[in-house]
Amino acid sequence: MEASTHALMAEGLCKRYGDTTALDGFDLAVRPGTVCGLLGPNGAGKTTAVRIFSTLLRADGGRATVAGFDVARQAAQVRYRIGLAGQQPAVDEILTGRENLEMWGRLYRLDARTARRRADELLERFGLSDAAGKRAKHYSGGMRRRLDLAASFILAPQVLFLDEPTTGLDPRNRNEVWKSVQALVAAGTTVLLTTQYLEEADRLADQIAVIDSGRVIAEGTPGELKSAIGGDRIDVVTRDAAGLAEAVRVIAQVTGAEPETDPDARRISAPVRDRIGALTGAARELAEAGVEVEDLALRRPTLDEVFLHLTGHHAAAVDPADPAGRQEVRA
Amino acid sequence: MTELLVPAMPTTPLERVRWALSDGWVVARRGLIHWVRNPVMVVYQLLWPIMMVMLFGYVFGSAMVVAGGGDYREFLMPGLFGQTVMFGLATTVMVMTTDASQGVTDRFRSMPMSQSGVVLGRSFSDMVNSVLELVILVGCGLAVGWRWHHGFGKALAAMGLLLLLRFALIWVGIYLGLIVTPEAAAAAWAPLFPLTMIANTFVSPSQMPGWLGLLAEWNPLSATVGACRELFGNPGWPGESWAAQHAVELAIAWPVVIVAIFLPLSVRRYRRLDR
């Protein structure tokens, strides 16, 4: 059975809320020990998928398994094998970090002594030992997230769900959370990570599933997705705005493609086939045309460009009715 | 690293009950720690009864006449007990909505814990809280001259009826807490306050306009307060209406009816969170 070779599997999941279709034939298969990044804008159905996998929500149609157990019919078995870190850290603010972990440990049915030992281990592991006796209320955003991660990791679950784990965090805190996630993955946990941050999926995921309007529209490694939209790109930044038009003409001629222009950044970008030919050609022609260039570089496309290419709209399109959008404003 | 034994699922009903109790205790402990660590709340809960006794016992009380005669402060105290019990409803709603909005409820639901333990723990810590509030209020009552006149046993029975109502209201609170937002929960005071006043708590319903008096007579709170007056031997009892004369029976029947309605509703609502 396929369930035994996949840590996570979904087939044709559907979920409707009144007139809104949250999931519309959602398929996914994640191999054990890998990180799958579920990438999509607000309202694409990411959270709905995670809630169905983590037994919090029942699908209207289709089926899903976690560690080989059906989420609808074998919810109790699933709950023993998963950890969930939702969009906001579900930590008790009035309890200290250690008390939080001990409480959740007790509720995972560890005896008091084991729960205490496990709490200390996790505090150490997630870099919270110094703050163990402080109430979670006084934790920074990143510390709360790490405490939340620690709580979801008490039973060392086979599968960990991280729903936008770094939403609302500053870059330093985001980095701390990423390091913690990477450490868990190194220990063999399968992770399903939802994110709107392209950089996050690129950095953490082995496999990315791009989700839009409740279904997966593309799947592959970050590299595969990037090459799927036509390989690398060349970027030119001119020294002043006056040179921009001339540079656009030159790049169009060298690459044979219609370049995209960002006038504010004085940046021109175009896809290339022959990487080195395009680079040397562009350097020569720009110099001959007398355009002063500040930067000239080859690069791989960003995931935002992947998304734009696949869906026709930017990944940052925010649905104002989506709660996650509001949360970000608040955070 | 600690060797983690993933605990087995309970199989027999007895194990399941033990499981629910131990999870319930963990949740209850959390509720009690919250209370102890919230000094503002503790001070508030200490001062509120004193303030109410001052306000109603002395400010309004100086102009109050008890229907059928008697000391107003003796009449008042059972009403204040009842009001305190009713206000407990707001606490339950508040805690439930806060847990839901902070994702704590989701974590409970995604864990292999006993789901009835969540509710058991909640009711236990709320009950302990209410007992403390009543003890403080009894102290205030004794200080202003309120007494029980029919012996300690009947006084305890009256306290039992108050806690029975509180227990019933926990289920109302859990149900409401599962359907409203924290913002709405904060507004729960608005309907709750008149609900504790349109009763026999501060004024006998016989002194109200007819239609309002009828509402007040049949308010579940009136049954509990009336029964308390009867058991404590405080003035204001018996009233003329059928409801007032059967206060003790109604003080048992009302909470039973409330539990019969709201316990299944809460369980159903909790189960349907996955819809």
PDB file of N, CA, C and O in Angstrom, chain A residues 153-210:
ATOM      1  N   PHE A 153       6.708  18.823  20.013  1.00  0.00           N
ATOM      2  CA  PHE A 153       7.704  17.782  19.799  1.00  0.00           C
ATOM      3  C   PHE A 153       7.890  16.876  21.006  1.00  0.00           C
ATOM      4  O   PHE A 153       8.818  16.072  21.056  1.00  0.00           O
ATOM      5  N   ILE A 154       6.995  16.994  21.988  1.00  0.00           N
ATOM      6  CA  ILE A 154       7.173  16.253  23.244  1.00  0.00           C
ATOM      7  C   ILE A 154       7.283  14.744  23.020  1.00  0.00           C
ATOM      8  O   ILE A 154       8.159  14.091  23.554  1.00  0.00           O
ATOM      9  N   LEU A 155       6.425  14.189  22.184  1.00  0.00           N
ATOM     10  CA  LEU A 155       6.480  12.741  21.947  1.00  0.00           C
ATOM     11  C   LEU A 155       7.388  12.390  20.763  1.00  0.00           C
ATOM     12  O   LEU A 155       7.332  11.274  20.271  1.00  0.00           O
ATOM     13  N   ALA A 156       8.235  13.318  20.330  1.00  0.00           N
ATOM     14  CA  ALA A 156       9.069  13.102  19.150  1.00  0.00           C
ATOM     15  C   ALA A 156       8.242  12.512  18.010  1.00  0.00           C
ATOM     16  O   ALA A 156       8.468  11.387  17.572  1.00  0.00           O
ATOM     17  N   PRO A 157       7.247  13.248  17.535  1.00  0.00           N
ATOM     18  CA  PRO A 157       6.285  12.685  16.584  1.00  0.00           C
ATOM     19  C   PRO A 157       6.923  12.347  15.244  1.00  0.00           C
ATOM     20  O   PRO A 157       7.936  12.927  14.869  1.00  0.00           O
ATOM     21  N   GLN A 158       6.280  11.419  14.564  1.00  0.00           N
ATOM     22  CA  GLN A 158       6.766  11.054  13.232  1.00  0.00           C
ATOM     23  C   GLN A 158       6.527  12.187  12.242  1.00  0.00           C
ATOM     24  O   GLN A 158       7.305  12.397  11.337  1.00  0.00           O
ATOM     25  N   VAL A 159       5.414  12.867  12.429  1.00  0.00           N
ATOM     26  CA  VAL A 159       5.053  13.927  11.486  1.00  0.00           C
ATOM     27  C   VAL A 159       4.766  15.207  12.258  1.00  0.00           C
ATOM     28  O   VAL A 159       4.058  15.196  13.266  1.00  0.00           O
ATOM     29  N   LEU A 160       5.351  16.281  11.776  1.00  0.00           N
ATOM     30  CA  LEU A 160       5.164  17.570  12.430  1.00  0.00           C
ATOM     31  C   LEU A 160       4.508  18.521  11.436  1.00  0.00           C
ATOM     32  O   LEU A 160       4.954  18.630  10.288  1.00  0.00           O
ATOM     33  N   PHE A 161       3.439  19.185  11.872  1.00  0.00           N
ATOM     34  CA  PHE A 161       2.777  20.177  11.023  1.00  0.00           C
ATOM     35  C   PHE A 161       3.141  21.569  11.506  1.00  0.00           C
ATOM     36  O   PHE A 161       2.930  21.891  12.676  1.00  0.00           O
ATOM     37  N   LEU A 162       3.680  22.352  10.625  1.00  0.00           N
ATOM     38  CA  LEU A 162       4.030  23.718  10.980  1.00  0.00           C
ATOM     39  C   LEU A 162       3.259  24.652  10.078  1.00  0.00           C
ATOM     40  O   LEU A 162       3.518  24.728   8.875  1.00  0.00           O
ATOM     41  N   ASP A 163       2.276  25.325  10.661  1.00  0.00           N
ATOM     42  CA  ASP A 163       1.441  26.205   9.862  1.00  0.00           C
ATOM     43  C   ASP A 163       1.989  27.621   9.965  1.00  0.00           C
ATOM     44  O   ASP A 163       1.822  28.281  10.988  1.00  0.00           O
ATOM     45  N   GLU A 164       2.628  28.069   8.916  1.00  0.00           N
ATOM     46  CA  GLU A 164       3.245  29.394   8.870  1.00  0.00           C
ATOM     47  C   GLU A 164       4.037  29.682  10.151  1.00  0.00           C
ATOM     48  O   GLU A 164       3.691  30.584  10.911  1.00  0.00           O
ATOM     49  N   PRO A 165       5.098  28.912  10.370  1.00  0.00           N
ATOM     50  CA  PRO A 165       5.787  28.996  11.666  1.00  0.00           C
ATOM     51  C   PRO A 165       6.507  30.308  11.921  1.00  0.00           C
ATOM     52  O   PRO A 165       6.853  30.591  13.057  1.00  0.00           O
ATOM     53  N   THR A 166       6.725  31.107  10.900  1.00  0.00           N
ATOM     54  CA  THR A 166       7.488  32.333  11.151  1.00  0.00           C
ATOM     55  C   THR A 166       6.712  33.595  10.797  1.00  0.00           C
ATOM     56  O   THR A 166       7.282  34.673  10.761  1.00  0.00           O
ATOM     57  N   THR A 167       5.401  33.456  10.576  1.00  0.00           N
ATOM     58  CA  THR A 167       4.595  34.638  10.282  1.00  0.00           C
ATOM     59  C   THR A 167       4.706  35.647  11.423  1.00  0.00           C
ATOM     60  O   THR A 167       4.551  35.295  12.582  1.00  0.00           O
ATOM     61  N   GLY A 168       4.996  36.876  11.062  1.00  0.00           N
ATOM     62  CA  GLY A 168       5.066  37.931  12.059  1.00  0.00           C
ATOM     63  C   GLY A 168       6.364  38.000  12.845  1.00  0.00           C
ATOM     64  O   GLY A 168       6.457  38.744  13.801  1.00  0.00           O
ATOM     65  N   LEU A 169       7.352  37.218  12.458  1.00  0.00           N
ATOM     66  CA  LEU A 169       8.640  37.267  13.167  1.00  0.00           C
ATOM     67  C   LEU A 169       9.635  38.136  12.406  1.00  0.00           C
ATOM     68  O   LEU A 169       9.617  38.201  11.183  1.00  0.00           O
ATOM     69  N   ASP A 170      10.537  38.783  13.132  1.00  0.00           N
ATOM     70  CA  ASP A 170      11.592  39.536  12.466  1.00  0.00           C
ATOM     71  C   ASP A 170      12.667  38.547  11.980  1.00  0.00           C
ATOM     72  O   ASP A 170      12.678  37.385  12.396  1.00  0.00           O
ATOM     73  N   PRO A 171      13.558  38.998  11.080  1.00  0.00           N
ATOM     74  CA  PRO A 171      14.498  38.060  10.454  1.00  0.00           C
ATOM     75  C   PRO A 171      15.340  37.260  11.458  1.00  0.00           C
ATOM     76  O   PRO A 171      15.603  36.081  11.242  1.00  0.00           O
ATOM     77  N   ARG A 172      15.731  37.890  12.557  1.00  0.00           N
ATOM     78  CA  ARG A 172      16.583  37.170  13.508  1.00  0.00           C
ATOM     79  C   ARG A 172      15.803  36.022  14.157  1.00  0.00           C
ATOM     80  O   ARG A 172      16.270  34.888  14.230  1.00  0.00           O
ATOM     81  N   ASN A 173      14.575  36.326  14.616  1.00  0.00           N
ATOM     82  CA  ASN A 173      13.738  35.292  15.222  1.00  0.00           C
ATOM     83  C   ASN A 173      13.381  34.206  14.216  1.00  0.00           C
ATOM     84  O   ASN A 173      13.290  33.035  14.554  1.00  0.00           O
ATOM     85  N   ARG A 174      13.171  34.634  12.960  1.00  0.00           N
ATOM     86  CA  ARG A 174      12.845  33.686  11.910  1.00  0.00           C
ATOM     87  C   ARG A 174      13.992  32.685  11.742  1.00  0.00           C
ATOM     88  O   ARG A 174      13.773  31.488  11.643  1.00  0.00           O
ATOM     89  N   ASN A 175      15.186  33.204  11.778  1.00  0.00           N
ATOM     90  CA  ASN A 175      16.358  32.348  11.662  1.00  0.00           C
ATOM     91  C   ASN A 175      16.454  31.335  12.788  1.00  0.00           C
ATOM     92  O   ASN A 175      16.766  30.171  12.560  1.00  0.00           O
ATOM     93  N   GLU A 176      16.139  31.784  14.008  1.00  0.00           N
ATOM     94  CA  GLU A 176      16.174  30.873  15.163  1.00  0.00           C
ATOM     95  C   GLU A 176      15.184  29.733  14.963  1.00  0.00           C
ATOM     96  O   GLU A 176      15.488  28.574  15.230  1.00  0.00           O
ATOM     97  N   VAL A 177      13.980  30.087  14.494  1.00  0.00           N
ATOM     98  CA  VAL A 177      12.958  29.059  14.294  1.00  0.00           C
ATOM     99  C   VAL A 177      13.402  28.094  13.196  1.00  0.00           C
ATOM    100  O   VAL A 177      13.268  26.868  13.321  1.00  0.00           O
ATOM    101  N   TRP A 178      13.961  28.639  12.113  1.00  0.00           N
ATOM    102  CA  TRP A 178      14.427  27.778  11.026  1.00  0.00           C
ATOM    103  C   TRP A 178      15.473  26.782  11.521  1.00  0.00           C
ATOM    104  O   TRP A 178      15.447  25.615  11.165  1.00  0.00           O
ATOM    105  N   LYS A 179      16.381  27.265  12.341  1.00  0.00           N
ATOM    106  CA  LYS A 179      17.422  26.366  12.867  1.00  0.00           C
ATOM    107  C   LYS A 179      16.808  25.240  13.673  1.00  0.00           C
ATOM    108  O   LYS A 179      17.208  24.080  13.548  1.00  0.00           O
ATOM    109  N   SER A 180      15.800  25.583  14.486  1.00  0.00           N
ATOM    110  CA  SER A 180      15.138  24.550  15.289  1.00  0.00           C
ATOM    111  C   SER A 180      14.467  23.522  14.390  1.00  0.00           C
ATOM    112  O   SER A 180      14.537  22.319  14.642  1.00  0.00           O
ATOM    113  N   VAL A 181      13.797  24.006  13.343  1.00  0.00           N
ATOM    114  CA  VAL A 181      13.111  23.085  12.435  1.00  0.00           C
ATOM    115  C   VAL A 181      14.132  22.173  11.760  1.00  0.00           C
ATOM    116  O   VAL A 181      13.942  20.954  11.673  1.00  0.00           O
ATOM    117  N   GLN A 182      15.250  22.759  11.320  1.00  0.00           N
ATOM    118  CA  GLN A 182      16.266  21.954  10.647  1.00  0.00           C
ATOM    119  C   GLN A 182      16.818  20.871  11.567  1.00  0.00           C
ATOM    120  O   GLN A 182      17.092  19.752  11.140  1.00  0.00           O
ATOM    121  N   ALA A 183      16.939  21.206  12.856  1.00  0.00           N
ATOM    122  CA  ALA A 183      17.443  20.215  13.807  1.00  0.00           C
ATOM    123  C   ALA A 183      16.464  19.049  13.938  1.00  0.00           C
ATOM    124  O   ALA A 183      16.871  17.885  14.017  1.00  0.00           O
ATOM    125  N   LEU A 184      15.161  19.362  13.948  1.00  0.00           N
ATOM    126  CA  LEU A 184      14.161  18.305  14.061  1.00  0.00           C
ATOM    127  C   LEU A 184      14.181  17.403  12.832  1.00  0.00           C
ATOM    128  O   LEU A 184      14.070  16.185  12.934  1.00  0.00           O
ATOM    129  N   VAL A 185      14.331  18.024  11.676  1.00  0.00           N
ATOM    130  CA  VAL A 185      14.346  17.260  10.433  1.00  0.00           C
ATOM    131  C   VAL A 185      15.564  16.339  10.400  1.00  0.00           C
ATOM    132  O   VAL A 185      15.468  15.179  10.006  1.00  0.00           O
ATOM    133  N   ALA A 186      16.678  16.858  10.884  1.00  0.00           N
ATOM    134  CA  ALA A 186      17.895  16.047  10.909  1.00  0.00           C
ATOM    135  C   ALA A 186      17.691  14.806  11.767  1.00  0.00           C
ATOM    136  O   ALA A 186      18.311  13.765  11.539  1.00  0.00           O
ATOM    137  N   ALA A 187      16.802  14.894  12.752  1.00  0.00           N
ATOM    138  CA  ALA A 187      16.537  13.742  13.619  1.00  0.00           C
ATOM    139  C   ALA A 187      15.508  12.798  13.004  1.00  0.00           C
ATOM    140  O   ALA A 187      15.110  11.830  13.644  1.00  0.00           O
ATOM    141  N   GLY A 188      15.031  13.083  11.796  1.00  0.00           N
ATOM    142  CA  GLY A 188      14.205  12.111  11.083  1.00  0.00           C
ATOM    143  C   GLY A 188      12.719  12.398  11.037  1.00  0.00           C
ATOM    144  O   GLY A 188      11.948  11.589  10.539  1.00  0.00           O
ATOM    145  N   THR A 189      12.300  13.537  11.568  1.00  0.00           N
ATOM    146  CA  THR A 189      10.877  13.868  11.548  1.00  0.00           C
ATOM    147  C   THR A 189      10.446  14.322  10.152  1.00  0.00           C
ATOM    148  O   THR A 189      11.179  15.031   9.478  1.00  0.00           O
ATOM    149  N   THR A 190       9.275  13.901   9.747  1.00  0.00           N
ATOM    150  CA  THR A 190       8.688  14.400   8.497  1.00  0.00           C
ATOM    151  C   THR A 190       7.954  15.698   8.815  1.00  0.00           C
ATOM    152  O   THR A 190       7.242  15.771   9.811  1.00  0.00           O
ATOM    153  N   VAL A 191       8.144  16.690   7.985  1.00  0.00           N
ATOM    154  CA  VAL A 191       7.527  17.989   8.268  1.00  0.00           C
ATOM    155  C   VAL A 191       6.660  18.444   7.097  1.00  0.00           C
ATOM    156  O   VAL A 191       7.084  18.377   5.945  1.00  0.00           O
ATOM    157  N   LEU A 192       5.449  18.855   7.422  1.00  0.00           N
ATOM    158  CA  LEU A 192       4.645  19.569   6.434  1.00  0.00           C
ATOM    159  C   LEU A 192       4.598  21.017   6.889  1.00  0.00           C
ATOM    160  O   LEU A 192       4.111  21.327   7.976  1.00  0.00           O
ATOM    161  N   LEU A 193       5.131  21.885   6.048  1.00  0.00           N
ATOM    162  CA  LEU A 193       5.301  23.280   6.412  1.00  0.00           C
ATOM    163  C   LEU A 193       4.483  24.131   5.462  1.00  0.00           C
ATOM    164  O   LEU A 193       4.647  24.027   4.251  1.00  0.00           O
ATOM    165  N   THR A 194       3.594  24.942   5.994  1.00  0.00           N
ATOM    166  CA  THR A 194       2.908  25.861   5.094  1.00  0.00           C
ATOM    167  C   THR A 194       3.574  27.218   5.214  1.00  0.00           C
ATOM    168  O   THR A 194       4.055  27.586   6.278  1.00  0.00           O
ATOM    169  N   THR A 195       3.628  27.921   4.129  1.00  0.00           N
ATOM    170  CA  THR A 195       4.285  29.216   4.179  1.00  0.00           C
ATOM    171  C   THR A 195       3.860  30.094   3.014  1.00  0.00           C
ATOM    172  O   THR A 195       3.453  29.600   1.965  1.00  0.00           O
ATOM    173  N   GLN A 196       3.930  31.402   3.238  1.00  0.00           N
ATOM    174  CA  GLN A 196       3.802  32.321   2.116  1.00  0.00           C
ATOM    175  C   GLN A 196       5.161  32.919   1.822  1.00  0.00           C
ATOM    176  O   GLN A 196       5.300  33.732   0.923  1.00  0.00           O
ATOM    177  N   TYR A 197       6.137  32.557   2.642  1.00  0.00           N
ATOM    178  CA  TYR A 197       7.475  33.093   2.425  1.00  0.00           C
ATOM    179  C   TYR A 197       8.240  32.158   1.497  1.00  0.00           C
ATOM    180  O   TYR A 197       8.530  31.014   1.844  1.00  0.00           O
ATOM    181  N   LEU A 198       8.543  32.671   0.323  1.00  0.00           N
ATOM    182  CA  LEU A 198       9.183  31.857  -0.689  1.00  0.00           C
ATOM    183  C   LEU A 198      10.558  31.426  -0.219  1.00  0.00           C
ATOM    184  O   LEU A 198      10.981  30.293  -0.406  1.00  0.00           O
ATOM    185  N   GLU A 199      11.219  32.340   0.467  1.00  0.00           N
ATOM    186  CA  GLU A 199      12.556  32.051   0.956  1.00  0.00           C
ATOM    187  C   GLU A 199      12.524  30.880   1.940  1.00  0.00           C
ATOM    188  O   GLU A 199      13.412  30.035   1.971  1.00  0.00           O
ATOM    189  N   GLU A 200      11.452  30.843   2.747  1.00  0.00           N
ATOM    190  CA  GLU A 200      11.323  29.803   3.766  1.00  0.00           C
ATOM    191  C   GLU A 200      11.201  28.417   3.122  1.00  0.00           C
ATOM    192  O   GLU A 200      11.879  27.467   3.512  1.00  0.00           O
ATOM    193  N   ALA A 201      10.325  28.317   2.125  1.00  0.00           N
ATOM    194  CA  ALA A 201      10.138  27.041   1.438  1.00  0.00           C
ATOM    195  C   ALA A 201      11.443  26.631   0.755  1.00  0.00           C
ATOM    196  O   ALA A 201      11.862  25.469   0.802  1.00  0.00           O
ATOM    197  N   ASP A 202      12.096  27.613   0.126  1.00  0.00           N
ATOM    198  CA  ASP A 202      13.333  27.350  -0.592  1.00  0.00           C
ATOM    199  C   ASP A 202      14.399  26.822   0.358  1.00  0.00           C
ATOM    200  O   ASP A 202      15.146  25.906   0.055  1.00  0.00           O
ATOM    201  N   ARG A 203      14.439  27.402   1.545  1.00  0.00           N
ATOM    202  CA  ARG A 203      15.498  27.068   2.478  1.00  0.00           C
ATOM    203  C   ARG A 203      15.246  25.755   3.216  1.00  0.00           C
ATOM    204  O   ARG A 203      16.173  24.998   3.482  1.00  0.00           O
ATOM    205  N   LEU A 204      13.989  25.472   3.554  1.00  0.00           N
ATOM    206  CA  LEU A 204      13.717  24.321   4.420  1.00  0.00           C
ATOM    207  C   LEU A 204      13.232  23.086   3.673  1.00  0.00           C
ATOM    208  O   LEU A 204      13.431  21.966   4.127  1.00  0.00           O
ATOM    209  N   ALA A 205      12.560  23.279   2.535  1.00  0.00           N
ATOM    210  CA  ALA A 205      11.824  22.154   1.958  1.00  0.00           C
ATOM    211  C   ALA A 205      12.653  21.338   0.970  1.00  0.00           C
ATOM    212  O   ALA A 205      13.457  21.873   0.214  1.00  0.00           O
ATOM    213  N   ASP A 206      12.440  19.996   1.018  1.00  0.00           N
ATOM    214  CA  ASP A 206      12.997  19.107  -0.002  1.00  0.00           C
ATOM    215  C   ASP A 206      12.086  19.087  -1.208  1.00  0.00           C
ATOM    216  O   ASP A 206      12.497  18.816  -2.323  1.00  0.00           O
ATOM    217  N   GLN A 207      10.822  19.293  -0.910  1.00  0.00           N
ATOM    218  CA  GLN A 207       9.790  19.172  -1.930  1.00  0.00           C
ATOM    219  C   GLN A 207       8.825  20.326  -1.701  1.00  0.00           C
ATOM    220  O   GLN A 207       8.486  20.640  -0.566  1.00  0.00           O
ATOM    221  N   ILE A 208       8.416  20.964  -2.787  1.00  0.00           N
ATOM    222  CA  ILE A 208       7.473  22.068  -2.652  1.00  0.00           C
ATOM    223  C   ILE A 208       6.215  21.746  -3.434  1.00  0.00           C
ATOM    224  O   ILE A 208       6.282  21.279  -4.569  1.00  0.00           O
ATOM    225  N   ALA A 209       5.078  21.935  -2.789  1.00  0.00           N
ATOM    226  CA  ALA A 209       3.808  21.821  -3.499  1.00  0.00           C
ATOM    227  C   ALA A 209       3.208  23.212  -3.526  1.00  0.00           C
ATOM    228  O   ALA A 209       3.018  23.824  -2.484  1.00  0.00           O
ATOM    229  N   VAL A 210       2.955  23.712  -4.718  1.00  0.00           N
ATOM    230  CA  VAL A 210       2.359  25.038  -4.839  1.00  0.00           C
ATOM    231  C   VAL A 210       0.853  24.860  -4.858  1.00  0.00           C
ATOM    232  O   VAL A 210       0.314  24.081  -5.645  1.00  0.00           O
TER     233      VAL A 210
END
